[in-house]
Amino acid sequence: MCGIVGYVGSQQAAPLILEGLTRLEHRGYDSVGVAVLGAGGLRVAKQAGRVRDLELPKRFAGRVGIGHTRWATHGPANDTNAHPHVSADGAVAVVHNGIIDNAAALRAELVDAGVELTSDTDTETLAHLVARSEADSLEGKVREALAQVDGTYGVAVMHADFLDRIVVARNGSPLIIGVGEKEMHVASDLAALVRYTTTVAHLDDGEMATLTASGFTTYAVAGGQLGEKSKAVTTLDIDPDSYEAGEHSSYMHKEILEQPAATERVLRGRLDERFATAHLGGLNMDARETRAIRRVKILGCGSAYYVGQMGASMIEELARIPADAEAASEFRYRNPVIEPDTLYVAVSQSGETIDTLLAVQEIKRKGGRVIGLVNVVGSAVARECGSGIYLHAGPEVAVASTKALTNMYVGFALLALHLGRVRDLSISDGRRLIEGLNRLPSQIEEILKHEDALREVAGRLADAESLFFVGRVRGYPVAREGAQKFKEISYRHAEAYQTSELKHGPLALISPDVPTVAIVPDDELTDRNVGALHEIAARGGPLVVVTHPTVDLGELAATRVDVPANEVELDPILLTISLQILAYHAALKLGHDIDKPRNLAKSVTVE
Ligand code: F6R
């Protein structure tokens, strides 16, 4: 899996496809390939390595083409395992994202039937299955092949006998069709399309489409039949330049700096000063339904899950509704009890994370109510939820999420305010929060001004092989997110702990070689926090304390990082932003590729 790009029209396909694949590079990949269909028949070029290193053979001509960047799942990253995969007769080329669960059985059947498999991949089976189908049309062949497949796919197929078309299908892995002027595009991510068109149609699970230069036709693949289906086409209000790094050395840095503007966008039009509440039109819930909520359960993965924990604590504090967050990747597997009076909230930047999507589907299947906090408009999670809060962070390209997480946090604050104000949150507390939310963009600006000081602290942290990030209650998810960001781009071992739990085990690891980054907001726990940090200092552990200017650290031997204070409920996000900058500068000092951390992909569309 990773990136898919396809083109059919009047231009040469290969350069356009390579350009599109370059725009998907940030998602992480290990090999690349392109196939074109033209007068010379079906031609394929593929190899392990970067898009820019792919050498196209002479006369690689064709106005129909598909391309792929691969992130290895079945078999190592090498030239033969790279996509596109081609059938034994050389007629069919396939690119595929997702995982075919019954690949081993399909491979065995094909071998028994005399097919010589050339790669280790699950995808290759699809190429042979399409070629062996006896259906008359390419759509029929692809449908018959997919009927034999268990698993997930976003797939694009070309066939030498059907020179004018690409057939695509989706089940669990995103595909977006881009509508051009007498040409059609397809890609797994908008980033590959926006330079050519912003008029798009999102394919849904269980759908297939045929793309020709003159348009596209969508089919529902239900009960083994192909039924033509109408598909809404939307023109997105997206500035293609927002996908460019511009003068920035990395997307992550650009996105960190964009946070003041991003938070302004998520707040815009949503604060109701008069009633001291938040206007969240996308929730589609009236006051009576909102009051009936007895519990809130937040589901997300990775950093989105950690922000979900921050959100749960805000909802519990402000709305006094029991709330917690759980990793969406685990939720479905414990056969969860779905309660009718629980509000489930799925949180995702991409809206394509398969674990989050499957959790949403499980909740809906059991009759639960689920809303989405999603950044990418029209993404699978957003569509599956049907209602929720869009985050308006703008395109996030770096693998390490920053501005989208900040806007998730603000989204949760708006939700907590809204839920609180239909319950017991007073008008004065509502106003206090609104004022706090309005202060966030300028306070984030203030933190960003101190980047040089943070760079210096990060430089010292980068030298350590292993670090702790600690915090308590509101500060604990901040520590978890801080450790996550640090480890994913610096490749240092960074472990998050509750400060209160250190003495129950991890203190054994504290030494002059193991620094601790401690989150110490000015709140009801400050004294206890500082007390626990003395235990670290007494054992020679270097300390970086991320705190508020009003906190007195006394005699504690520590480097302090001061962050402006807001209302206690909103402080966690400001503390988190300083940790993003620490992680960024540590990774920069270590010379890592900031936007493409090893082994990671931007949106994880396989389980
Ligand atoms: C960390 C990071 C990941 C994502 C996670 C969920 O910086 O980016 O942990 O937060 O993969 O992704 P989304 O939010 O797209 O569902």
Coordinates of C-alpha atoms and ligand atoms in Angstrom, one line a residue:
M1 CA 0.0 0.0 0.0
C2 CA 0.7 3.6 -0.2
G3 CA 0.0 6.0 -3.1
I4 CA -2.0 5.5 -6.3
V5 CA -2.2 7.9 -9.2
G6 CA -4.0 7.4 -12.6
Y7 CA -4.6 9.4 -15.7
V8 CA -6.6 9.1 -18.9
G9 CA -6.8 11.9 -21.5
S10 CA -5.0 13.5 -24.4
Q11 CA -1.6 14.1 -22.7
Q12 CA 1.2 11.7 -22.1
A13 CA 0.4 9.9 -18.9
A14 CA 3.8 9.0 -17.5
P15 CA 5.1 12.6 -16.6
L16 CA 1.7 13.5 -15.1
I17 CA 1.7 10.3 -13.0
L18 CA 5.3 10.8 -11.8
E19 CA 4.4 14.4 -10.8
G20 CA 1.4 13.1 -8.9
L21 CA 3.5 10.4 -7.2
T22 CA 6.0 13.0 -6.1
R23 CA 3.2 14.8 -4.3
L24 CA 2.4 11.7 -2.4
E25 CA 6.0 11.1 -1.4
H26 CA 5.4 12.5 2.1
R27 CA 3.2 9.6 2.9
G28 CA 6.2 7.3 3.0
Y29 CA 7.1 4.6 0.5
D30 CA 9.9 2.3 -0.5
S31 CA 9.4 1.7 -4.2
V32 CA 7.7 3.2 -7.2
G33 CA 6.3 2.1 -10.6
V34 CA 4.3 3.3 -13.6
A35 CA 2.4 1.5 -16.4
V36 CA 1.1 3.1 -19.6
L37 CA -1.1 1.9 -22.3
G38 CA -0.5 3.2 -25.9
A39 CA 0.2 2.1 -29.4
G40 CA 3.2 0.1 -28.1
G41 CA 0.8 -1.9 -25.9
L42 CA 1.2 -2.1 -22.1
R43 CA 4.5 -0.9 -20.8
V44 CA 5.7 -1.0 -17.2
A45 CA 8.7 0.6 -15.3
K46 CA 9.2 0.0 -11.6
Q47 CA 11.9 -0.2 -9.1
A48 CA 12.8 0.1 -5.4
G49 CA 13.8 3.6 -4.4
R50 CA 12.6 7.2 -5.0
V51 CA 10.3 8.5 -7.6
R52 CA 13.0 10.8 -9.0
D53 CA 15.3 7.8 -9.6
L54 CA 12.7 5.8 -11.7
E55 CA 14.2 5.5 -15.2
L56 CA 11.6 5.3 -17.9
P57 CA 12.6 3.2 -20.9
K58 CA 12.6 4.9 -24.4
R59 CA 9.2 5.3 -26.1
F60 CA 7.3 4.9 -22.9
A61 CA 4.3 6.5 -24.5
G62 CA 0.6 6.2 -23.7
R63 CA -2.3 8.5 -22.8
V64 CA -3.7 6.1 -20.2
G65 CA -1.6 5.2 -17.2
I66 CA -1.4 4.2 -13.6
G67 CA 1.3 4.6 -11.0
H68 CA 2.1 3.6 -7.4
T69 CA 4.4 4.2 -4.5
R70 CA 4.7 1.1 -2.4
W71 CA 5.1 0.7 1.4
A72 CA 6.0 -3.0 1.8
T73 CA 3.4 -5.2 3.4
H74 CA 3.9 -8.6 1.6
G75 CA 7.5 -9.2 0.8
P76 CA 10.5 -6.9 0.9
A77 CA 11.0 -3.6 -0.9
N78 CA 12.6 -4.7 -4.2
D79 CA 12.1 -4.1 -7.9
T80 CA 9.8 -7.2 -8.5
N81 CA 7.6 -6.5 -5.5
A82 CA 7.0 -2.9 -6.7
H83 CA 3.7 -2.1 -8.3
P84 CA 2.2 -2.2 -11.0
H85 CA 1.9 -5.9 -11.2
V86 CA 1.2 -7.5 -14.5
S87 CA -0.6 -10.7 -15.5
A88 CA 1.3 -13.7 -17.0
D89 CA 0.0 -12.8 -20.5
G90 CA 1.3 -9.2 -20.1
A91 CA -2.2 -7.8 -20.8
V92 CA -3.3 -6.5 -17.3
A93 CA -1.6 -4.1 -15.0
V94 CA -2.8 -3.4 -11.4
V95 CA -1.8 -1.0 -8.6
H96 CA -3.3 -1.7 -5.2
N97 CA -3.4 -0.2 -1.7
G98 CA -4.7 -2.3 1.1
I99 CA -4.2 -5.9 2.1
I100 CA -5.7 -9.1 0.5
D101 CA -6.3 -11.3 3.5
N102 CA -6.7 -14.5 1.5
A103 CA -3.6 -13.9 -0.7
A104 CA -1.9 -17.1 0.4
A105 CA -4.9 -19.2 -0.7
L106 CA -5.3 -17.3 -4.0
R107 CA -1.5 -17.7 -4.7
A108 CA -1.8 -21.4 -4.1
E109 CA -4.8 -21.7 -6.4
L110 CA -3.0 -19.8 -9.1
V111 CA 0.1 -21.9 -8.8
D112 CA -2.1 -25.1 -9.0
A113 CA -3.6 -23.7 -12.2
G114 CA -0.1 -23.3 -13.7
V115 CA 0.5 -19.6 -13.2
E116 CA 4.0 -18.7 -12.5
L117 CA 4.1 -16.0 -9.8
T118 CA 6.9 -13.5 -10.0
S119 CA 6.6 -11.5 -6.8
D120 CA 5.9 -12.1 -3.1
T121 CA 2.9 -9.7 -3.1
D122 CA -0.8 -10.1 -2.5
T123 CA -1.4 -7.7 -5.4
E124 CA 0.0 -9.8 -8.1
T125 CA -2.9 -12.3 -7.6
L126 CA -5.3 -9.6 -8.7
A127 CA -3.5 -9.1 -12.0
H128 CA -3.8 -12.8 -12.8
L129 CA -7.4 -13.1 -11.6
V130 CA -8.4 -10.2 -13.9
A131 CA -6.6 -11.7 -16.9
R132 CA -8.2 -15.1 -16.3
S133 CA -11.7 -13.8 -16.0
E134 CA -13.9 -14.7 -19.0
A135 CA -16.1 -11.7 -18.7
D136 CA -16.5 -9.6 -21.8
S137 CA -15.8 -6.2 -20.3
L138 CA -13.0 -4.9 -18.2
E139 CA -15.5 -3.9 -15.5
G140 CA -16.8 -7.5 -15.5
K141 CA -13.3 -8.9 -15.3
V142 CA -12.4 -6.7 -12.4
R143 CA -15.6 -7.5 -10.6
E144 CA -15.1 -11.2 -11.0
A145 CA -11.5 -10.9 -9.7
L146 CA -12.6 -8.8 -6.7
A147 CA -15.3 -11.3 -5.8
Q148 CA -12.6 -13.8 -5.0
V149 CA -10.8 -11.4 -2.7
D150 CA -11.2 -11.0 1.0
G151 CA -9.6 -7.8 2.4
T152 CA -9.2 -4.2 1.7
Y153 CA -8.4 -2.4 -1.5
G154 CA -8.1 0.7 -3.5
V155 CA -7.3 -0.6 -6.9
A156 CA -6.7 0.7 -10.4
V157 CA -6.6 -1.7 -13.4
M158 CA -5.6 -1.3 -17.1
H159 CA -6.0 -3.9 -19.8
A160 CA -4.3 -4.0 -23.2
D161 CA -7.6 -5.0 -24.9
F162 CA -9.4 -2.0 -23.5
L163 CA -7.2 0.9 -24.6
D164 CA -9.4 3.8 -23.5
R165 CA -10.0 3.2 -19.8
I166 CA -8.9 2.6 -16.3
V167 CA -11.2 0.7 -13.9
V168 CA -10.9 1.5 -10.2
A169 CA -12.6 0.0 -7.2
R170 CA -12.6 0.7 -3.5
N171 CA -13.1 -1.3 -0.3
G172 CA -11.4 0.3 2.7
S173 CA -8.6 2.2 0.9
P174 CA -9.3 5.7 -0.4
L175 CA -9.7 6.7 -4.1
I176 CA -10.7 10.1 -5.4
I177 CA -11.6 10.7 -9.0
G178 CA -10.6 14.1 -10.4
V179 CA -12.6 15.5 -13.2
G180 CA -10.7 17.5 -15.8
E181 CA -11.3 19.0 -19.2
K182 CA -11.6 15.9 -21.5
E183 CA -9.4 14.0 -19.1
M184 CA -9.8 12.1 -15.9
H185 CA -7.5 11.6 -13.0
V186 CA -7.6 9.3 -10.0
A187 CA -5.5 9.3 -6.8
S188 CA -5.5 7.9 -3.3
D189 CA -5.0 11.4 -1.9
L190 CA -6.1 14.9 -3.0
A191 CA -2.5 16.1 -2.8
A192 CA -1.9 14.3 -6.2
L193 CA -4.9 15.9 -7.9
V194 CA -5.1 19.6 -6.8
R195 CA -2.6 20.8 -9.4
Y196 CA -4.9 19.5 -12.2
T197 CA -8.4 19.8 -10.8
T198 CA -10.3 20.4 -7.6
T199 CA -13.5 19.0 -9.1
V200 CA -13.7 15.6 -7.5
A201 CA -15.9 12.6 -6.6
H202 CA -15.0 10.3 -3.7
L203 CA -15.5 6.6 -4.3
D204 CA -17.2 4.8 -1.5
D205 CA -16.6 1.3 -0.3
G206 CA -18.2 -1.3 -2.5
E207 CA -18.0 1.0 -5.6
M208 CA -16.2 0.7 -8.8
A209 CA -15.7 3.3 -11.6
T210 CA -14.6 3.4 -15.2
L211 CA -12.6 6.4 -16.2
T212 CA -12.2 7.4 -19.9
A213 CA -11.1 10.7 -21.4
S214 CA -14.7 11.8 -21.7
G215 CA -15.9 11.1 -18.1
F216 CA -16.5 8.5 -15.6
T217 CA -19.2 6.0 -14.7
T218 CA -19.7 4.6 -11.2
Y219 CA -21.1 1.2 -10.3
A220 CA -22.2 -0.4 -7.1
V221 CA -20.7 -3.9 -6.8
A222 CA -23.5 -5.6 -4.9
G223 CA -24.5 -9.2 -4.9
G224 CA -22.0 -9.9 -7.6
Q225 CA -23.8 -7.6 -10.0
L226 CA -22.7 -4.2 -11.4
G227 CA -25.4 -1.6 -11.0
E228 CA -24.8 1.9 -12.5
K229 CA -24.9 4.5 -9.8
S230 CA -25.0 8.3 -9.8
K231 CA -22.1 10.0 -8.0
A232 CA -22.0 13.5 -6.7
V233 CA -19.2 15.6 -8.0
T234 CA -18.0 18.5 -5.8
T235 CA -15.6 21.4 -6.4
L236 CA -13.4 21.9 -3.4
D237 CA -12.3 25.3 -2.2
I238 CA -8.6 24.4 -2.0
D239 CA -5.6 26.5 -2.8
P240 CA -3.1 24.1 -4.5
D241 CA -0.3 26.2 -3.0
S242 CA -1.3 25.1 0.4
Y243 CA 0.2 21.7 -0.5
E244 CA 3.6 23.2 -1.2
A245 CA 6.4 23.6 1.4
G246 CA 7.3 27.0 -0.2
E247 CA 10.4 28.6 1.5
H248 CA 10.2 26.1 4.5
S249 CA 12.8 23.4 4.8
S250 CA 10.1 20.9 5.7
Y251 CA 6.4 20.6 5.8
M252 CA 6.4 19.9 9.5
H253 CA 8.0 23.2 10.2
K254 CA 5.6 25.0 7.9
E255 CA 2.7 23.3 9.6
I256 CA 3.9 24.1 13.1
L257 CA 4.1 27.8 12.0
E258 CA 0.6 27.7 10.5
Q259 CA -1.0 26.9 13.8
P260 CA -2.1 30.4 14.8
A261 CA -4.0 30.8 11.5
A262 CA -5.3 27.2 11.7
T263 CA -6.8 27.8 15.1
E264 CA -8.4 31.0 14.0
R265 CA -10.1 29.0 11.2
V266 CA -11.5 26.3 13.4
L267 CA -13.0 28.9 15.7
R268 CA -14.4 31.1 13.0
G269 CA -18.1 31.5 13.2
R270 CA -18.4 28.9 16.0
L271 CA -18.3 31.1 19.1
D272 CA -21.6 32.5 20.3
E273 CA -20.7 35.3 22.7
R274 CA -24.3 36.1 23.5
F275 CA -25.2 32.7 24.9
A276 CA -21.6 31.9 25.8
T277 CA -21.6 28.7 23.8
A278 CA -20.4 27.1 20.6
H279 CA -22.4 26.9 17.4
L280 CA -21.7 23.5 15.9
G281 CA -24.2 23.2 13.0
G282 CA -22.6 20.0 11.8
L283 CA -23.6 18.0 14.9
N284 CA -27.3 17.7 13.8
M285 CA -28.4 17.3 17.4
D286 CA -31.1 19.3 19.1
A287 CA -30.9 20.4 22.7
R288 CA -33.1 17.6 23.9
E289 CA -30.9 15.0 22.3
T290 CA -27.8 16.7 23.6
R291 CA -29.1 16.7 27.1
A292 CA -29.8 13.0 26.9
I293 CA -26.1 12.1 26.4
R294 CA -24.9 10.1 29.5
R295 CA -21.4 9.3 28.4
V296 CA -18.9 10.3 25.7
K297 CA -16.5 7.8 24.1
I298 CA -13.7 9.1 21.9
L299 CA -12.0 6.9 19.4
G300 CA -8.8 7.7 17.4
C301 CA -5.4 6.3 16.7
G302 CA -1.9 7.4 17.6
S303 CA -1.7 11.1 18.3
A304 CA -5.4 11.6 17.5
Y305 CA -6.1 9.1 20.4
Y306 CA -3.9 11.2 22.7
V307 CA -5.7 14.4 21.8
G308 CA -8.9 12.4 22.3
Q309 CA -7.7 11.9 25.9
M310 CA -7.2 15.6 26.3
G311 CA -10.7 16.1 24.8
A312 CA -12.3 13.6 27.2
S313 CA -10.9 15.4 30.1
M314 CA -12.2 18.7 28.9
I315 CA -15.7 17.2 28.3
E316 CA -15.7 15.6 31.7
E317 CA -14.6 18.8 33.5
L318 CA -16.7 21.3 31.6
A319 CA -19.9 19.3 30.8
R320 CA -19.7 16.9 33.7
I321 CA -20.4 14.0 31.4
P322 CA -18.2 10.9 32.0
A323 CA -15.9 10.7 29.1
D324 CA -12.9 8.7 28.0
A325 CA -10.8 7.9 24.9
E326 CA -9.8 4.6 23.6
A327 CA -7.5 3.5 20.8
A328 CA -9.8 2.8 17.8
S329 CA -7.4 0.1 16.7
E330 CA -8.3 -1.9 19.9
F331 CA -11.9 -1.0 20.4
R332 CA -13.5 -3.3 17.8
Y333 CA -11.7 -6.3 18.9
R334 CA -13.1 -6.4 22.4
N335 CA -16.7 -6.7 21.2
P336 CA -17.7 -3.3 22.9
V337 CA -21.0 -2.7 24.4
I338 CA -22.6 0.1 22.4
E339 CA -24.9 2.2 24.6
P340 CA -27.8 4.2 23.1
D341 CA -27.2 7.2 25.4
T342 CA -23.4 7.4 24.7
L343 CA -22.1 9.9 22.2
Y344 CA -19.3 8.3 20.2
V345 CA -16.7 10.6 18.7
A346 CA -14.3 9.5 16.0
V347 CA -11.3 11.8 15.6
S348 CA -9.0 11.7 12.6
Q349 CA -6.9 14.1 10.6
S350 CA -7.0 12.1 7.3
G351 CA -10.4 10.5 7.9
E352 CA -9.0 7.5 6.2
T353 CA -7.3 5.6 9.1
I354 CA -8.8 2.2 8.7
D355 CA -8.9 1.3 12.4
T356 CA -10.9 4.5 13.1
L357 CA -13.2 3.9 10.1
L358 CA -13.9 0.3 11.2
A359 CA -14.6 1.4 14.8
V360 CA -17.2 3.9 13.3
Q361 CA -18.8 1.1 11.3
E362 CA -18.9 -1.2 14.3
I363 CA -20.7 1.5 16.4
K364 CA -23.2 2.2 13.6
R365 CA -23.8 -1.5 13.0
K366 CA -24.8 -1.8 16.7
G367 CA -27.1 1.2 16.5
G368 CA -24.8 3.8 18.2
R369 CA -24.6 7.5 17.5
V370 CA -21.2 8.6 16.2
I371 CA -19.9 12.0 15.1
G372 CA -16.6 12.8 13.5
L373 CA -13.9 15.3 14.3
V374 CA -12.1 15.2 10.9
N375 CA -9.8 17.4 9.0
V376 CA -10.1 16.1 5.4
V377 CA -13.5 17.1 4.0
G378 CA -15.3 14.3 2.3
S379 CA -13.0 11.6 3.7
A380 CA -14.3 8.1 4.6
V381 CA -14.7 8.7 8.4
A382 CA -16.4 12.1 7.7
R383 CA -18.9 10.5 5.3
E384 CA -19.5 7.4 7.4
C385 CA -20.3 9.6 10.5
G386 CA -22.5 11.9 8.5
S387 CA -22.3 14.6 11.2
G388 CA -19.5 16.2 13.2
I389 CA -17.0 19.0 13.3
Y390 CA -14.6 19.8 10.5
L391 CA -11.3 20.9 11.7
H392 CA -10.2 23.4 8.9
A393 CA -6.5 23.0 9.6
G394 CA -5.8 23.0 5.9
P395 CA -3.8 20.2 4.2
E396 CA -1.4 18.5 6.5
V397 CA 1.4 16.9 4.5
A398 CA 4.1 16.0 7.1
V399 CA 3.7 12.5 8.5
A400 CA 4.1 13.9 12.1
S401 CA 0.8 15.6 12.8
T402 CA 0.9 19.1 14.4
K403 CA -1.7 21.7 13.2
A404 CA -4.4 19.1 12.7
L405 CA -3.9 17.9 16.3
T406 CA -4.1 21.4 17.6
N407 CA -7.4 21.9 15.8
M408 CA -8.7 18.6 17.1
Y409 CA -8.0 20.0 20.6
V410 CA -9.9 23.2 19.8
G411 CA -12.7 21.1 18.2
F412 CA -13.0 19.2 21.5
A413 CA -13.0 22.4 23.5
L414 CA -15.9 23.6 21.3
L415 CA -17.7 20.4 21.8
A416 CA -17.1 20.5 25.6
L417 CA -18.4 24.1 25.7
H418 CA -21.5 23.2 23.7
L419 CA -22.3 20.1 25.8
G420 CA -21.6 22.0 29.0
R421 CA -23.8 24.9 28.1
V422 CA -26.9 22.8 27.6
R423 CA -26.2 21.3 31.0
D424 CA -24.7 23.0 34.1
L425 CA -21.8 25.1 32.8
S426 CA -22.5 28.7 33.9
I427 CA -22.7 31.6 31.5
S428 CA -19.6 33.1 33.2
D429 CA -17.6 29.9 32.7
G430 CA -18.8 29.8 29.1
R431 CA -17.5 33.3 28.6
R432 CA -14.2 32.5 30.4
L433 CA -13.7 29.7 27.9
I434 CA -14.6 31.8 24.9
E435 CA -12.1 34.4 25.9
G436 CA -9.5 31.7 26.4
L437 CA -10.2 30.2 23.0
N438 CA -9.9 33.7 21.4
R439 CA -6.5 34.1 23.1
L440 CA -5.1 30.9 21.7
P441 CA -3.9 32.1 18.2
S442 CA -1.8 35.0 19.7
Q443 CA -0.5 32.7 22.5
I444 CA 0.6 30.2 19.9
E445 CA 2.4 33.0 18.1
E446 CA 4.2 33.8 21.3
I447 CA 5.4 30.3 21.7
L448 CA 6.7 30.2 18.1
K449 CA 8.7 33.3 18.8
H450 CA 10.8 31.3 21.3
E451 CA 11.8 28.7 18.8
D452 CA 15.6 29.5 19.2
A453 CA 15.5 28.8 22.9
L454 CA 13.6 25.5 22.3
R455 CA 16.1 24.6 19.6
E456 CA 18.9 24.8 22.2
V457 CA 17.1 22.6 24.7
A458 CA 16.2 20.1 21.9
G459 CA 19.8 19.9 20.9
R460 CA 20.7 18.6 24.4
L461 CA 17.8 16.2 24.5
A462 CA 18.7 14.8 21.0
D463 CA 22.0 13.4 22.5
A464 CA 20.1 11.0 24.9
E465 CA 19.3 7.5 23.7
S466 CA 16.3 7.3 26.0
L467 CA 14.0 9.9 27.6
F468 CA 10.9 10.1 29.8
F469 CA 8.0 12.5 29.3
V470 CA 5.9 12.8 32.4
G471 CA 2.7 14.6 33.4
R472 CA -0.3 14.2 35.6
V473 CA -4.0 14.3 34.9
R474 CA -4.4 17.0 32.2
G475 CA -0.7 16.9 31.7
Y476 CA -0.5 13.2 31.1
P477 CA -1.9 13.0 27.5
V478 CA 0.4 16.0 26.8
A479 CA 3.4 13.9 27.9
R480 CA 2.1 11.0 25.7
E481 CA 1.8 13.2 22.7
G482 CA 5.2 14.8 23.4
A483 CA 6.9 11.4 23.6
Q484 CA 5.1 10.2 20.5
K485 CA 6.3 13.2 18.4
F486 CA 9.8 12.9 19.8
K487 CA 10.1 9.2 19.1
E488 CA 8.6 9.2 15.6
I489 CA 10.9 11.8 14.1
S490 CA 14.1 11.6 16.3
Y491 CA 14.0 7.7 16.6
R492 CA 15.0 8.1 20.2
H493 CA 13.3 5.9 22.8
A494 CA 10.8 8.3 24.5
E495 CA 8.4 6.9 27.1
A496 CA 5.5 8.7 28.6
Y497 CA 4.5 8.1 32.2
Q498 CA 2.2 9.6 34.8
T499 CA 4.5 11.6 37.1
S500 CA 2.7 10.0 40.1
E501 CA 3.6 6.5 38.8
L502 CA 7.4 7.1 38.5
K503 CA 8.1 5.9 42.0
H504 CA 6.3 2.6 41.3
G505 CA 8.9 1.4 38.9
P506 CA 10.5 3.7 36.3
L507 CA 12.6 5.6 38.8
A508 CA 15.0 2.6 38.5
L509 CA 15.9 3.8 35.0
I510 CA 16.6 7.4 36.0
S511 CA 20.3 8.3 35.6
P512 CA 22.4 11.2 34.2
D513 CA 22.0 9.7 30.7
V514 CA 18.2 9.6 30.8
P515 CA 16.6 13.1 30.7
T516 CA 13.0 13.7 31.7
V517 CA 10.7 16.3 30.1
A518 CA 8.1 17.1 32.7
I519 CA 4.8 18.9 32.1
V520 CA 4.1 21.1 35.1
P521 CA 1.2 23.5 34.5
D522 CA 0.2 26.0 37.1
D523 CA -2.8 24.1 38.5
E524 CA -4.0 22.3 41.6
L525 CA -1.3 19.7 41.2
T526 CA 1.8 21.9 40.8
D527 CA 3.3 21.3 44.2
R528 CA 2.9 17.6 44.0
N529 CA 4.4 17.6 40.5
V530 CA 7.4 19.6 41.7
G531 CA 7.8 17.2 44.6
A532 CA 8.0 14.2 42.3
L533 CA 10.6 15.9 40.1
H534 CA 12.9 16.3 43.1
E535 CA 13.0 12.5 43.2
I536 CA 14.3 12.6 39.6
A537 CA 16.8 15.3 40.3
A538 CA 18.1 13.5 43.4
R539 CA 19.0 10.6 41.2
G540 CA 21.0 12.7 38.8
G541 CA 18.3 12.7 36.1
P542 CA 18.5 15.8 33.9
L543 CA 15.2 17.7 33.8
V544 CA 13.4 19.9 31.3
V545 CA 10.3 21.4 32.9
V546 CA 7.6 22.7 30.5
T547 CA 5.7 25.1 32.7
H548 CA 4.0 28.4 33.3
P549 CA 5.9 31.6 34.2
T550 CA 4.0 31.7 37.6
V551 CA 5.3 28.3 38.7
D552 CA 8.0 28.5 41.3
L553 CA 10.4 25.5 40.9
G554 CA 12.3 26.5 44.0
E555 CA 15.7 24.8 44.3
L556 CA 14.9 22.2 41.6
A557 CA 17.8 21.7 39.2
A558 CA 16.1 22.0 35.9
T559 CA 16.0 23.7 32.5
R560 CA 12.7 25.5 32.3
V561 CA 10.6 26.2 29.3
D562 CA 7.9 28.7 30.0
V563 CA 4.7 28.6 28.0
P564 CA 2.0 31.3 28.3
A565 CA -0.9 30.3 30.5
N566 CA -4.5 30.3 29.4
E567 CA -7.5 28.8 31.2
V568 CA -6.5 25.5 32.9
E569 CA -8.8 23.5 30.6
L570 CA -7.0 25.0 27.5
D571 CA -3.4 24.9 28.8
P572 CA -2.7 21.4 27.5
I573 CA -2.6 22.5 23.8
L574 CA -0.1 25.3 24.4
L575 CA 2.1 23.0 26.4
T576 CA 1.9 20.4 23.5
I577 CA 3.0 23.0 20.9
S578 CA 6.3 23.6 22.7
L579 CA 6.9 19.8 22.7
Q580 CA 6.3 19.7 18.9
I581 CA 9.1 22.2 18.5
L582 CA 11.4 20.3 20.8
A583 CA 10.8 17.1 18.7
Y584 CA 11.3 18.9 15.4
H585 CA 14.7 20.4 16.4
A586 CA 15.9 17.2 18.0
A587 CA 15.2 15.4 14.7
L588 CA 16.8 18.2 12.7
K589 CA 19.9 18.1 14.7
L590 CA 20.1 14.3 14.2
G591 CA 19.9 14.9 10.5
H592 CA 16.7 12.9 9.9
D593 CA 14.3 13.3 7.1
I594 CA 11.7 15.3 9.1
D595 CA 8.7 14.8 6.8
K596 CA 9.3 11.1 6.0
P597 CA 10.2 9.3 9.2
R598 CA 11.3 5.8 8.7
N599 CA 8.7 3.0 8.7
L600 CA 5.8 5.4 8.9
A601 CA 3.0 6.5 6.5
K602 CA 0.8 9.5 6.7
S603 CA -2.5 7.8 6.8
V604 CA -2.6 4.1 7.8
T605 CA -5.2 2.5 5.6
V606 CA -4.3 -1.1 6.5
E607 CA -5.2 -2.8 9.8
Ligands
F6R1 C1 1.6 11.1 14.8 C2 0.6 10.8 13.8 C3 -0.2 9.5 13.9 C4 -1.6 9.8 13.6 C5 -2.4 8.5 13.5 C6 -3.9 8.8 13.2 O1 2.2 12.3 14.6 O2 0.5 11.5 12.9 O3 0.0 8.9 15.2 O4 -2.1 10.7 14.5 O5 -1.9 7.7 12.5 O6 -4.0 9.4 11.9 P1 -5.4 10.2 11.6 O7 -5.5 11.4 12.5 O8 -5.2 10.6 10.1 O9 -6.5 9.2 11.8

